[in-house]
Each structure stands twice: as C-alpha cells, then as structure tokens.
Amino acid sequence: MMKLLLLSALALVLSACGRPDELKQNIAITEHVINTPELIEHHYVNGLDGSHKLHYVSNKSQAEPRPVLVFIHGTPGSWSSFSRYFLDPELNKKYRLISIDRPSWGESGYSGQILPTHLQLQSNEIGPLIKHIWSQNGEQKIYLIGHSLGASLVPLLAVDYAKIVAGTIMLAGDVSPKLATPRWYNTLLDWLPNALVPQKWQNSNDEVLQLSASLKDIGAKFTQLRSPLILLQGKQDTLVTPANAEVAQTLFKNNHTEVVWLEEAGHIIHMTHMNKVKDAIEKIVALSAKAE
C-alpha cells in the first residue's frame, strides 16, 4: 500500500511538471546535443569551500567576447532542461550560452553535509560559478534565465551579484511565500520512509518544502533589484500558481518588471514556447542597454 501511494504521488508530480511528449522530446534533443561534435563544452569549477565541483555546459568558445546567457533549471533537473537552446543558430551566433547544474544536481556537488535547499544557500553556492563565468568571458554582461525553482532563484542571484548580472528572465517561478506552500503530495513524500523514495525525489521534495520559507526570508532582498526583469507565465500552469506573476509586479518595486502572459501554456514553457523565451531574451538585452 505504501509503495502504491508513492507511485501515485510521483505520477501526479510528473504530470504537473509538464506534458510527457515534450519531456520525451527533450531527452532526444539532449542526446543529439551531447553526440554532436564540438557543439558543447563541459566545465568544472571549484565550489564554495573547495571540497566539491560545480558543473556547467557551454557552447563552443569564440575569440570575440559576447553577452552571456546563463540558464538555471528547476527541481528536479539539470543543465539538459535547456539543451534545445544550444541548437539554435541565432542564439549561438549572438551569445555565449551556458546551462548550469545547480548544487546537488547533475554533476554539481555541494559543500557540507546538509543539502542547500534554502534559496540563499543556493545563491551562496552558485556565487563562485557566476563569478567564474563572468571572468572567463571577458567580463561580458550576464543575463540569467531561470525556470520554476530556478526562476525563483534568479532574482536573488541578480541582487547578490548585481555588478555582474545585467538582466533576469523568470519562467514560471514562485515569488509569493503564500502561493508557494507545499502541495499534499509534497507532504506525502516527506512522510514516507526514505528507503521508499529515490534520492533524487527526496532532494527535489526537500527543495519544494523549503521554498515558501526561503521566499519569506529573502522577500526584502527582491526590493533591492535594480536590473530589469521579465517574467513569463502560462495561464494553464498547474505547478506554479499563475497569480505569482501578479505578485511580482508589486514585489519588484525599484526596477523595470514586465510580465508576459501565455494563454494556453502550462509549466514547461522553456520547452513548449522557446520562441517566446527568445523574444524575452532580446527584450531584456535591450532594456539593459537602455538602463545604462
């Protein structure tokens, strides 16, 4: 009975995260990206305390420095959530493309014995990676694009590393502590014995359970954001409450914040609405230039 409950909960979480066809397609795209010679490069950077490595993938280096797009995945996830962007000729020509593995995901480790589920701990852990990317790319402007929990994280990174980050794009992210409260299946997974829950799902669930408290703790920091922000939100999203986008318009008070509503979109808009994301990238670059 316990296993049946677990399987039911996992099925619900998976269905909420996105449509199976798109997720299967992304696996195939990732395999294609990995197996295409000289398309991507893997990089490893020393983490916060030197005890672990942080991993990211980039497109092929070019002699001329370019603005940098840094993609940050949700939970669960890895750099491969954004693998399709490495196949886009226009983006490859104009930008240095980078997709990271957040601490504890993919090939990235983390410091200490406790999983860094709090958003501030995540920002602290990712700091050396952001600084490395900036210095290794001629100190070019960095634009952050985050999805889901990664979307909740990127405005905090933009505040913590304000001298490096020029603009931020949130894709279906929570900003309101009240709207980010855990769902019943998160509570169920937390209640089940660890032996019955795969480690990946334990880590993901721990991040979700911490999210509301994290947002409450860092809410005051969001008011310090000065660089422009664009938030894309699907009105059919069943995982992140769409009303978060309305809250964002009042929460980010001291910068240019713009919300783009996608009428028929669900949660995985970085996969289903890539053209809208590309439009947002061009807009955020223009807004950044105008703000100078």
PDB file of C-alpha atoms in Angstrom:
ATOM      1  CA  MET A   1       0.000   0.000   0.000  1.00  0.00           C
ATOM      2  CA  MET A   2       2.835   2.365   0.863  1.00  0.00           C
ATOM      3  CA  LYS A   3       4.522   1.780  -2.475  1.00  0.00           C
ATOM      4  CA  LEU A   4       1.243   2.356  -4.299  1.00  0.00           C
ATOM      5  CA  LEU A   5       0.843   5.714  -2.566  1.00  0.00           C
ATOM      6  CA  LEU A   6       4.372   6.632  -3.525  1.00  0.00           C
ATOM      7  CA  LEU A   7       3.877   5.753  -7.170  1.00  0.00           C
ATOM      8  CA  SER A   8       0.638   7.713  -7.255  1.00  0.00           C
ATOM      9  CA  ALA A   9       2.317  10.771  -5.770  1.00  0.00           C
ATOM     10  CA  LEU A  10       5.220  10.606  -8.196  1.00  0.00           C
ATOM     11  CA  ALA A  11       2.841  10.246 -11.129  1.00  0.00           C
ATOM     12  CA  LEU A  12       0.986  13.345 -10.008  1.00  0.00           C
ATOM     13  CA  VAL A  13       4.171  15.349  -9.659  1.00  0.00           C
ATOM     14  CA  LEU A  14       5.369  14.268 -13.097  1.00  0.00           C
ATOM     15  CA  SER A  15       2.069  15.128 -14.737  1.00  0.00           C
ATOM     16  CA  ALA A  16       2.116  18.531 -13.082  1.00  0.00           C
ATOM     17  CA  CYS A  17       5.611  19.295 -14.308  1.00  0.00           C
ATOM     18  CA  GLY A  18       4.724  19.054 -17.971  1.00  0.00           C
ATOM     19  CA  ARG A  19       3.423  17.050 -20.857  1.00  0.00           C
ATOM     20  CA  PRO A  20       5.122  13.650 -21.357  1.00  0.00           C
ATOM     21  CA  ASP A  21       5.641  14.221 -25.108  1.00  0.00           C
ATOM     22  CA  GLU A  22       7.716  17.349 -24.521  1.00  0.00           C
ATOM     23  CA  LEU A  23       9.740  15.665 -21.799  1.00  0.00           C
ATOM     24  CA  LYS A  24      10.468  12.676 -24.035  1.00  0.00           C
ATOM     25  CA  GLN A  25      11.380  15.046 -26.845  1.00  0.00           C
ATOM     26  CA  ASN A  26      13.805  16.860 -24.567  1.00  0.00           C
ATOM     27  CA  ILE A  27      15.602  13.593 -23.784  1.00  0.00           C
ATOM     28  CA  ALA A  28      16.091  13.002 -27.516  1.00  0.00           C
ATOM     29  CA  ILE A  29      17.258  16.595 -28.046  1.00  0.00           C
ATOM     30  CA  THR A  30      19.744  16.273 -25.202  1.00  0.00           C
ATOM     31  CA  GLU A  31      21.183  13.083 -26.679  1.00  0.00           C
ATOM     32  CA  HIS A  32      21.548  14.858 -30.018  1.00  0.00           C
ATOM     33  CA  VAL A  33      23.302  17.829 -28.398  1.00  0.00           C
ATOM     34  CA  ILE A  34      25.680  15.592 -26.447  1.00  0.00           C
ATOM     35  CA  ASN A  35      26.526  13.492 -29.503  1.00  0.00           C
ATOM     36  CA  THR A  36      27.088  16.397 -31.909  1.00  0.00           C
ATOM     37  CA  PRO A  37      30.849  17.010 -32.159  1.00  0.00           C
ATOM     38  CA  GLU A  38      32.124  20.415 -30.998  1.00  0.00           C
ATOM     39  CA  LEU A  39      28.653  21.707 -30.158  1.00  0.00           C
ATOM     40  CA  ILE A  40      29.057  21.941 -26.376  1.00  0.00           C
ATOM     41  CA  GLU A  41      31.855  22.012 -23.839  1.00  0.00           C
ATOM     42  CA  HIS A  42      31.777  20.751 -20.252  1.00  0.00           C
ATOM     43  CA  HIS A  43      33.340  22.835 -17.483  1.00  0.00           C
ATOM     44  CA  TYR A  44      34.006  22.275 -13.785  1.00  0.00           C
ATOM     45  CA  VAL A  45      34.623  24.999 -11.210  1.00  0.00           C
ATOM     46  CA  ASN A  46      35.676  24.734  -7.574  1.00  0.00           C
ATOM     47  CA  GLY A  47      32.716  25.213  -5.266  1.00  0.00           C
ATOM     48  CA  LEU A  48      32.299  27.485  -2.274  1.00  0.00           C
ATOM     49  CA  ASP A  49      34.689  25.726   0.102  1.00  0.00           C
ATOM     50  CA  GLY A  50      36.868  23.912  -2.422  1.00  0.00           C
ATOM     51  CA  SER A  51      35.542  20.489  -1.397  1.00  0.00           C
ATOM     52  CA  HIS A  52      33.397  19.933  -4.486  1.00  0.00           C
ATOM     53  CA  LYS A  53      32.935  20.873  -8.126  1.00  0.00           C
ATOM     54  CA  LEU A  54      30.183  22.792  -9.878  1.00  0.00           C
ATOM     55  CA  HIS A  55      29.388  21.785 -13.446  1.00  0.00           C
ATOM     56  CA  TYR A  56      28.131  23.736 -16.427  1.00  0.00           C
ATOM     57  CA  VAL A  57      27.832  23.283 -20.164  1.00  0.00           C
ATOM     58  CA  SER A  58      28.567  25.987 -22.728  1.00  0.00           C
ATOM     59  CA  ASN A  59      28.506  26.389 -26.476  1.00  0.00           C
ATOM     60  CA  LYS A  60      31.825  26.426 -28.266  1.00  0.00           C
ATOM     61  CA  SER A  61      34.172  29.254 -27.374  1.00  0.00           C
ATOM     62  CA  GLN A  62      34.757  32.067 -29.842  1.00  0.00           C
ATOM     63  CA  ALA A  63      37.589  34.564 -29.937  1.00  0.00           C
ATOM     64  CA  GLU A  64      35.279  37.580 -29.722  1.00  0.00           C
ATOM     65  CA  PRO A  65      33.566  38.024 -26.340  1.00  0.00           C
ATOM     66  CA  ARG A  66      29.763  38.007 -26.403  1.00  0.00           C
ATOM     67  CA  PRO A  67      26.983  38.695 -23.913  1.00  0.00           C
ATOM     68  CA  VAL A  68      26.333  35.631 -21.761  1.00  0.00           C
ATOM     69  CA  LEU A  69      23.055  33.790 -21.233  1.00  0.00           C
ATOM     70  CA  VAL A  70      23.047  31.591 -18.122  1.00  0.00           C
ATOM     71  CA  PHE A  71      20.188  29.078 -17.901  1.00  0.00           C
ATOM     72  CA  ILE A  72      19.201  27.720 -14.462  1.00  0.00           C
ATOM     73  CA  HIS A  73      16.932  24.675 -14.161  1.00  0.00           C
ATOM     74  CA  GLY A  74      14.171  23.850 -11.690  1.00  0.00           C
ATOM     75  CA  THR A  75      13.690  20.830  -9.427  1.00  0.00           C
ATOM     76  CA  PRO A  76      14.353  18.077 -10.254  1.00  0.00           C
ATOM     77  CA  GLY A  77      16.540  18.912 -13.218  1.00  0.00           C
ATOM     78  CA  SER A  78      19.924  19.536 -14.748  1.00  0.00           C
ATOM     79  CA  TRP A  79      21.563  21.637 -17.446  1.00  0.00           C
ATOM     80  CA  SER A  80      19.787  19.463 -20.046  1.00  0.00           C
ATOM     81  CA  SER A  81      16.453  21.185 -19.343  1.00  0.00           C
ATOM     82  CA  PHE A  82      17.714  23.866 -21.748  1.00  0.00           C
ATOM     83  CA  SER A  83      19.528  21.598 -24.215  1.00  0.00           C
ATOM     84  CA  ARG A  84      17.434  22.732 -27.220  1.00  0.00           C
ATOM     85  CA  TYR A  85      18.810  26.270 -26.942  1.00  0.00           C
ATOM     86  CA  PHE A  86      22.258  25.009 -27.930  1.00  0.00           C
ATOM     87  CA  LEU A  87      20.849  24.001 -31.324  1.00  0.00           C
ATOM     88  CA  ASP A  88      19.603  27.487 -32.179  1.00  0.00           C
ATOM     89  CA  PRO A  89      21.923  29.150 -34.751  1.00  0.00           C
ATOM     90  CA  GLU A  90      20.827  32.685 -33.891  1.00  0.00           C
ATOM     91  CA  LEU A  91      21.484  32.307 -30.176  1.00  0.00           C
ATOM     92  CA  ASN A  92      24.822  30.586 -30.815  1.00  0.00           C
ATOM     93  CA  LYS A  93      25.951  33.433 -33.047  1.00  0.00           C
ATOM     94  CA  LYS A  94      24.984  36.272 -30.702  1.00  0.00           C
ATOM     95  CA  TYR A  95      25.592  34.862 -27.228  1.00  0.00           C
ATOM     96  CA  ARG A  96      27.767  32.727 -25.051  1.00  0.00           C
ATOM     97  CA  LEU A  97      25.282  30.055 -23.942  1.00  0.00           C
ATOM     98  CA  ILE A  98      25.727  28.445 -20.545  1.00  0.00           C
ATOM     99  CA  SER A  99      23.472  25.996 -18.710  1.00  0.00           C
ATOM    100  CA  ILE A 100      24.424  25.048 -15.167  1.00  0.00           C
ATOM    101  CA  ASP A 101      23.772  22.142 -12.835  1.00  0.00           C
ATOM    102  CA  ARG A 102      22.570  23.653  -9.578  1.00  0.00           C
ATOM    103  CA  PRO A 103      24.309  22.375  -6.411  1.00  0.00           C
ATOM    104  CA  SER A 104      23.433  18.694  -5.778  1.00  0.00           C
ATOM    105  CA  TRP A 105      22.029  18.226  -9.319  1.00  0.00           C
ATOM    106  CA  GLY A 106      23.599  16.712 -12.411  1.00  0.00           C
ATOM    107  CA  GLU A 107      27.362  16.736 -11.964  1.00  0.00           C
ATOM    108  CA  SER A 108      27.455  19.517  -9.363  1.00  0.00           C
ATOM    109  CA  GLY A 109      28.226  18.770  -5.738  1.00  0.00           C
ATOM    110  CA  TYR A 110      27.695  20.967  -2.689  1.00  0.00           C
ATOM    111  CA  SER A 111      29.561  21.897   0.464  1.00  0.00           C
ATOM    112  CA  GLY A 112      28.883  20.446   3.884  1.00  0.00           C
ATOM    113  CA  GLN A 113      26.588  17.598   4.833  1.00  0.00           C
ATOM    114  CA  ILE A 114      23.239  19.378   4.544  1.00  0.00           C
ATOM    115  CA  LEU A 115      21.536  19.800   1.182  1.00  0.00           C
ATOM    116  CA  PRO A 116      21.421  23.555   0.371  1.00  0.00           C
ATOM    117  CA  THR A 117      17.658  23.772  -0.115  1.00  0.00           C
ATOM    118  CA  HIS A 118      17.284  27.385   1.004  1.00  0.00           C
ATOM    119  CA  LEU A 119      17.454  29.843  -1.893  1.00  0.00           C
ATOM    120  CA  GLN A 120      20.041  31.976  -0.110  1.00  0.00           C
ATOM    121  CA  LEU A 121      22.279  28.942   0.374  1.00  0.00           C
ATOM    122  CA  GLN A 122      21.825  28.140  -3.320  1.00  0.00           C
ATOM    123  CA  SER A 123      22.863  31.680  -4.246  1.00  0.00           C
ATOM    124  CA  ASN A 124      25.910  31.463  -1.988  1.00  0.00           C
ATOM    125  CA  GLU A 125      26.908  28.115  -3.513  1.00  0.00           C
ATOM    126  CA  ILE A 126      26.431  29.325  -7.096  1.00  0.00           C
ATOM    127  CA  GLY A 127      28.379  32.553  -6.479  1.00  0.00           C
ATOM    128  CA  PRO A 128      31.818  31.161  -7.424  1.00  0.00           C
ATOM    129  CA  LEU A 129      30.332  29.758 -10.630  1.00  0.00           C
ATOM    130  CA  ILE A 130      28.752  33.088 -11.627  1.00  0.00           C
ATOM    131  CA  LYS A 131      31.994  34.937 -10.928  1.00  0.00           C
ATOM    132  CA  HIS A 132      33.996  32.366 -12.898  1.00  0.00           C
ATOM    133  CA  ILE A 133      31.698  32.595 -15.909  1.00  0.00           C
ATOM    134  CA  TRP A 134      31.931  36.384 -15.832  1.00  0.00           C
ATOM    135  CA  SER A 135      35.737  36.454 -15.648  1.00  0.00           C
ATOM    136  CA  GLN A 136      36.200  33.711 -18.252  1.00  0.00           C
ATOM    137  CA  ASN A 137      34.037  35.552 -20.789  1.00  0.00           C
ATOM    138  CA  GLY A 138      35.785  38.905 -20.825  1.00  0.00           C
ATOM    139  CA  GLU A 139      33.559  40.311 -18.068  1.00  0.00           C
ATOM    140  CA  GLN A 140      30.683  40.448 -20.530  1.00  0.00           C
ATOM    141  CA  LYS A 141      27.171  41.154 -19.298  1.00  0.00           C
ATOM    142  CA  ILE A 142      25.370  38.134 -17.879  1.00  0.00           C
ATOM    143  CA  TYR A 143      21.651  37.541 -18.328  1.00  0.00           C
ATOM    144  CA  LEU A 144      20.015  34.916 -16.120  1.00  0.00           C
ATOM    145  CA  ILE A 145      17.146  32.744 -17.388  1.00  0.00           C
ATOM    146  CA  GLY A 146      15.603  30.507 -14.728  1.00  0.00           C
ATOM    147  CA  HIS A 147      12.752  28.013 -14.855  1.00  0.00           C
ATOM    148  CA  SER A 148      10.459  27.023 -11.946  1.00  0.00           C
ATOM    149  CA  LEU A 149      12.547  26.871  -8.755  1.00  0.00           C
ATOM    150  CA  GLY A 150      15.416  28.220 -10.847  1.00  0.00           C
ATOM    151  CA  ALA A 151      13.140  31.153 -11.704  1.00  0.00           C
ATOM    152  CA  SER A 152      12.588  31.844  -8.007  1.00  0.00           C
ATOM    153  CA  LEU A 153      16.364  31.835  -7.578  1.00  0.00           C
ATOM    154  CA  VAL A 154      17.479  34.148 -10.403  1.00  0.00           C
ATOM    155  CA  PRO A 155      16.265  37.495  -8.996  1.00  0.00           C
ATOM    156  CA  LEU A 156      18.140  36.715  -5.774  1.00  0.00           C
ATOM    157  CA  LEU A 157      21.290  35.978  -7.789  1.00  0.00           C
ATOM    158  CA  ALA A 158      20.760  39.249  -9.645  1.00  0.00           C
ATOM    159  CA  VAL A 159      20.725  41.119  -6.309  1.00  0.00           C
ATOM    160  CA  ASP A 160      23.625  39.208  -4.753  1.00  0.00           C
ATOM    161  CA  TYR A 161      25.795  39.647  -7.863  1.00  0.00           C
ATOM    162  CA  ALA A 162      24.435  42.972  -9.087  1.00  0.00           C
ATOM    163  CA  LYS A 163      27.753  44.066 -10.616  1.00  0.00           C
ATOM    164  CA  ILE A 164      27.744  41.003 -12.853  1.00  0.00           C
ATOM    165  CA  VAL A 165      24.077  40.370 -13.760  1.00  0.00           C
ATOM    166  CA  ALA A 166      22.544  42.811 -16.246  1.00  0.00           C
ATOM    167  CA  GLY A 167      19.049  41.340 -16.533  1.00  0.00           C
ATOM    168  CA  THR A 168      16.837  38.464 -15.440  1.00  0.00           C
ATOM    169  CA  ILE A 169      14.149  36.305 -17.040  1.00  0.00           C
ATOM    170  CA  MET A 170      11.834  34.227 -14.855  1.00  0.00           C
ATOM    171  CA  LEU A 171       9.976  31.333 -16.476  1.00  0.00           C
ATOM    172  CA  ALA A 172       7.055  30.110 -14.340  1.00  0.00           C
ATOM    173  CA  GLY A 173       8.556  30.943 -10.963  1.00  0.00           C
ATOM    174  CA  ASP A 174       7.178  31.406  -7.455  1.00  0.00           C
ATOM    175  CA  VAL A 175       7.758  34.733  -5.719  1.00  0.00           C
ATOM    176  CA  SER A 176       4.985  34.686  -3.101  1.00  0.00           C
ATOM    177  CA  PRO A 177       5.535  32.665   0.114  1.00  0.00           C
ATOM    178  CA  LYS A 178       1.776  32.171   0.452  1.00  0.00           C
ATOM    179  CA  LEU A 179       1.395  30.825  -3.091  1.00  0.00           C
ATOM    180  CA  ALA A 180       4.459  28.567  -2.779  1.00  0.00           C
ATOM    181  CA  THR A 181       3.147  26.484   0.089  1.00  0.00           C
ATOM    182  CA  PRO A 182       3.740  22.734  -0.412  1.00  0.00           C
ATOM    183  CA  ARG A 183       1.062  20.585  -2.030  1.00  0.00           C
ATOM    184  CA  TRP A 184      -0.383  17.476  -0.410  1.00  0.00           C
ATOM    185  CA  TYR A 185       1.868  15.183  -2.410  1.00  0.00           C
ATOM    186  CA  ASN A 186       4.947  17.031  -1.103  1.00  0.00           C
ATOM    187  CA  THR A 187       3.773  16.318   2.425  1.00  0.00           C
ATOM    188  CA  LEU A 188       3.138  12.688   1.495  1.00  0.00           C
ATOM    189  CA  LEU A 189       6.633  12.231   0.075  1.00  0.00           C
ATOM    190  CA  ASP A 190       8.132  13.841   3.163  1.00  0.00           C
ATOM    191  CA  TRP A 191       6.152  11.463   5.390  1.00  0.00           C
ATOM    192  CA  LEU A 192       7.193   8.285   3.556  1.00  0.00           C
ATOM    193  CA  PRO A 193      10.294   6.408   4.769  1.00  0.00           C
ATOM    194  CA  ASN A 194      13.470   7.447   2.936  1.00  0.00           C
ATOM    195  CA  ALA A 195      14.042   3.872   1.811  1.00  0.00           C
ATOM    196  CA  LEU A 196      10.927   4.078  -0.362  1.00  0.00           C
ATOM    197  CA  VAL A 197      11.790   7.378  -2.046  1.00  0.00           C
ATOM    198  CA  PRO A 198      14.587   7.698  -4.645  1.00  0.00           C
ATOM    199  CA  GLN A 199      17.273  10.161  -3.549  1.00  0.00           C
ATOM    200  CA  LYS A 200      16.546  12.497  -6.468  1.00  0.00           C
ATOM    201  CA  TRP A 201      12.930  12.836  -5.411  1.00  0.00           C
ATOM    202  CA  GLN A 202      13.901  13.320  -1.772  1.00  0.00           C
ATOM    203  CA  ASN A 203      16.178  16.203  -2.767  1.00  0.00           C
ATOM    204  CA  SER A 204      13.573  17.734  -5.040  1.00  0.00           C
ATOM    205  CA  ASN A 205      10.859  17.455  -2.438  1.00  0.00           C
ATOM    206  CA  ASP A 206      13.122  18.993   0.209  1.00  0.00           C
ATOM    207  CA  GLU A 207      13.675  21.994  -2.071  1.00  0.00           C
ATOM    208  CA  VAL A 208       9.947  22.418  -2.626  1.00  0.00           C
ATOM    209  CA  LEU A 209       9.185  22.116   1.091  1.00  0.00           C
ATOM    210  CA  GLN A 210      11.744  24.858   1.824  1.00  0.00           C
ATOM    211  CA  LEU A 211      10.607  27.229  -0.944  1.00  0.00           C
ATOM    212  CA  SER A 212       7.909  29.150   0.922  1.00  0.00           C
ATOM    213  CA  ALA A 213      10.181  29.850   3.891  1.00  0.00           C
ATOM    214  CA  SER A 214      13.009  30.830   1.539  1.00  0.00           C
ATOM    215  CA  LEU A 215      10.830  33.347  -0.279  1.00  0.00           C
ATOM    216  CA  LYS A 216       9.673  34.815   3.026  1.00  0.00           C
ATOM    217  CA  ASP A 217      13.277  35.188   4.214  1.00  0.00           C
ATOM    218  CA  ILE A 218      14.547  36.871   1.044  1.00  0.00           C
ATOM    219  CA  GLY A 219      11.469  38.931   0.173  1.00  0.00           C
ATOM    220  CA  ALA A 220      13.110  42.171   1.320  1.00  0.00           C
ATOM    221  CA  LYS A 221      16.051  41.477  -0.994  1.00  0.00           C
ATOM    222  CA  PHE A 222      13.755  41.384  -4.014  1.00  0.00           C
ATOM    223  CA  THR A 223      13.004  45.073  -3.446  1.00  0.00           C
ATOM    224  CA  GLN A 224      16.727  45.751  -3.942  1.00  0.00           C
ATOM    225  CA  LEU A 225      16.678  44.502  -7.538  1.00  0.00           C
ATOM    226  CA  ARG A 226      17.694  47.300  -9.899  1.00  0.00           C
ATOM    227  CA  SER A 227      18.307  45.488 -13.181  1.00  0.00           C
ATOM    228  CA  PRO A 228      15.346  44.734 -15.490  1.00  0.00           C
ATOM    229  CA  LEU A 229      13.258  41.590 -15.101  1.00  0.00           C
ATOM    230  CA  ILE A 230      10.823  39.835 -17.434  1.00  0.00           C
ATOM    231  CA  LEU A 231       8.523  37.109 -16.136  1.00  0.00           C
ATOM    232  CA  LEU A 232       6.820  34.626 -18.480  1.00  0.00           C
ATOM    233  CA  GLN A 233       3.858  32.781 -17.016  1.00  0.00           C
ATOM    234  CA  GLY A 234       1.489  30.235 -18.522  1.00  0.00           C
ATOM    235  CA  LYS A 235      -2.132  30.661 -17.522  1.00  0.00           C
ATOM    236  CA  GLN A 236      -2.634  26.864 -17.569  1.00  0.00           C
ATOM    237  CA  ASP A 237       0.263  26.192 -15.193  1.00  0.00           C
ATOM    238  CA  THR A 238      -0.786  23.639 -12.569  1.00  0.00           C
ATOM    239  CA  LEU A 239       2.505  23.563 -10.672  1.00  0.00           C
ATOM    240  CA  VAL A 240       3.245  27.253 -10.093  1.00  0.00           C
ATOM    241  CA  THR A 241       0.168  29.323  -9.308  1.00  0.00           C
ATOM    242  CA  PRO A 242      -0.156  31.919 -12.120  1.00  0.00           C
ATOM    243  CA  ALA A 243      -1.074  34.615  -9.592  1.00  0.00           C
ATOM    244  CA  ASN A 244       2.647  34.733  -8.702  1.00  0.00           C
ATOM    245  CA  ALA A 245       3.114  36.861 -11.805  1.00  0.00           C
ATOM    246  CA  GLU A 246       0.687  39.449 -10.445  1.00  0.00           C
ATOM    247  CA  VAL A 247       2.520  39.488  -7.110  1.00  0.00           C
ATOM    248  CA  ALA A 248       5.819  40.052  -8.936  1.00  0.00           C
ATOM    249  CA  GLN A 249       4.569  43.319 -10.392  1.00  0.00           C
ATOM    250  CA  THR A 250       4.213  44.757  -6.880  1.00  0.00           C
ATOM    251  CA  LEU A 251       7.119  42.929  -5.236  1.00  0.00           C
ATOM    252  CA  PHE A 252       9.876  44.193  -7.545  1.00  0.00           C
ATOM    253  CA  LYS A 253       9.471  47.906  -6.872  1.00  0.00           C
ATOM    254  CA  ASN A 254      12.754  49.504  -7.854  1.00  0.00           C
ATOM    255  CA  ASN A 255      13.406  48.161 -11.335  1.00  0.00           C
ATOM    256  CA  HIS A 256      11.652  47.588 -14.652  1.00  0.00           C
ATOM    257  CA  THR A 257       9.480  44.469 -14.257  1.00  0.00           C
ATOM    258  CA  GLU A 258       7.414  43.152 -17.142  1.00  0.00           C
ATOM    259  CA  VAL A 259       5.018  40.188 -17.175  1.00  0.00           C
ATOM    260  CA  VAL A 260       4.267  38.214 -20.339  1.00  0.00           C
ATOM    261  CA  TRP A 261       1.151  36.035 -20.069  1.00  0.00           C
ATOM    262  CA  LEU A 262       0.959  32.888 -22.210  1.00  0.00           C
ATOM    263  CA  GLU A 263      -2.711  31.992 -22.574  1.00  0.00           C
ATOM    264  CA  GLU A 264      -2.503  28.275 -23.393  1.00  0.00           C
ATOM    265  CA  ALA A 265       0.839  27.460 -21.786  1.00  0.00           C
ATOM    266  CA  GLY A 266       1.475  25.126 -18.879  1.00  0.00           C
ATOM    267  CA  HIS A 267       4.571  24.865 -16.717  1.00  0.00           C
ATOM    268  CA  ILE A 268       7.434  23.831 -19.014  1.00  0.00           C
ATOM    269  CA  ILE A 269       7.339  26.966 -21.159  1.00  0.00           C
ATOM    270  CA  HIS A 270      11.102  26.822 -21.719  1.00  0.00           C
ATOM    271  CA  MET A 271      10.386  23.714 -23.829  1.00  0.00           C
ATOM    272  CA  THR A 272       6.959  24.476 -25.296  1.00  0.00           C
ATOM    273  CA  HIS A 273       7.398  28.201 -26.006  1.00  0.00           C
ATOM    274  CA  MET A 274      11.049  28.638 -26.929  1.00  0.00           C
ATOM    275  CA  ASN A 275      10.267  31.467 -29.367  1.00  0.00           C
ATOM    276  CA  LYS A 276       8.622  33.450 -26.564  1.00  0.00           C
ATOM    277  CA  VAL A 277      11.709  32.898 -24.429  1.00  0.00           C
ATOM    278  CA  LYS A 278      13.912  34.107 -27.282  1.00  0.00           C
ATOM    279  CA  ASP A 279      11.744  37.217 -27.609  1.00  0.00           C
ATOM    280  CA  ALA A 280      12.198  37.844 -23.892  1.00  0.00           C
ATOM    281  CA  ILE A 281      15.969  37.478 -24.261  1.00  0.00           C
ATOM    282  CA  GLU A 282      16.079  40.146 -26.950  1.00  0.00           C
ATOM    283  CA  LYS A 283      13.849  42.403 -24.847  1.00  0.00           C
ATOM    284  CA  ILE A 284      15.904  42.032 -21.673  1.00  0.00           C
ATOM    285  CA  VAL A 285      19.122  42.822 -23.567  1.00  0.00           C
ATOM    286  CA  ALA A 286      17.501  45.951 -24.993  1.00  0.00           C
ATOM    287  CA  LEU A 287      16.176  47.005 -21.597  1.00  0.00           C
ATOM    288  CA  SER A 288      19.613  46.507 -20.066  1.00  0.00           C
ATOM    289  CA  ALA A 289      21.223  48.695 -22.700  1.00  0.00           C
ATOM    290  CA  LYS A 290      18.592  51.381 -22.160  1.00  0.00           C
ATOM    291  CA  ALA A 291      19.168  51.331 -18.402  1.00  0.00           C
ATOM    292  CA  GLU A 292      22.869  52.138 -18.767  1.00  0.00           C
TER     293      GLU A 292
END
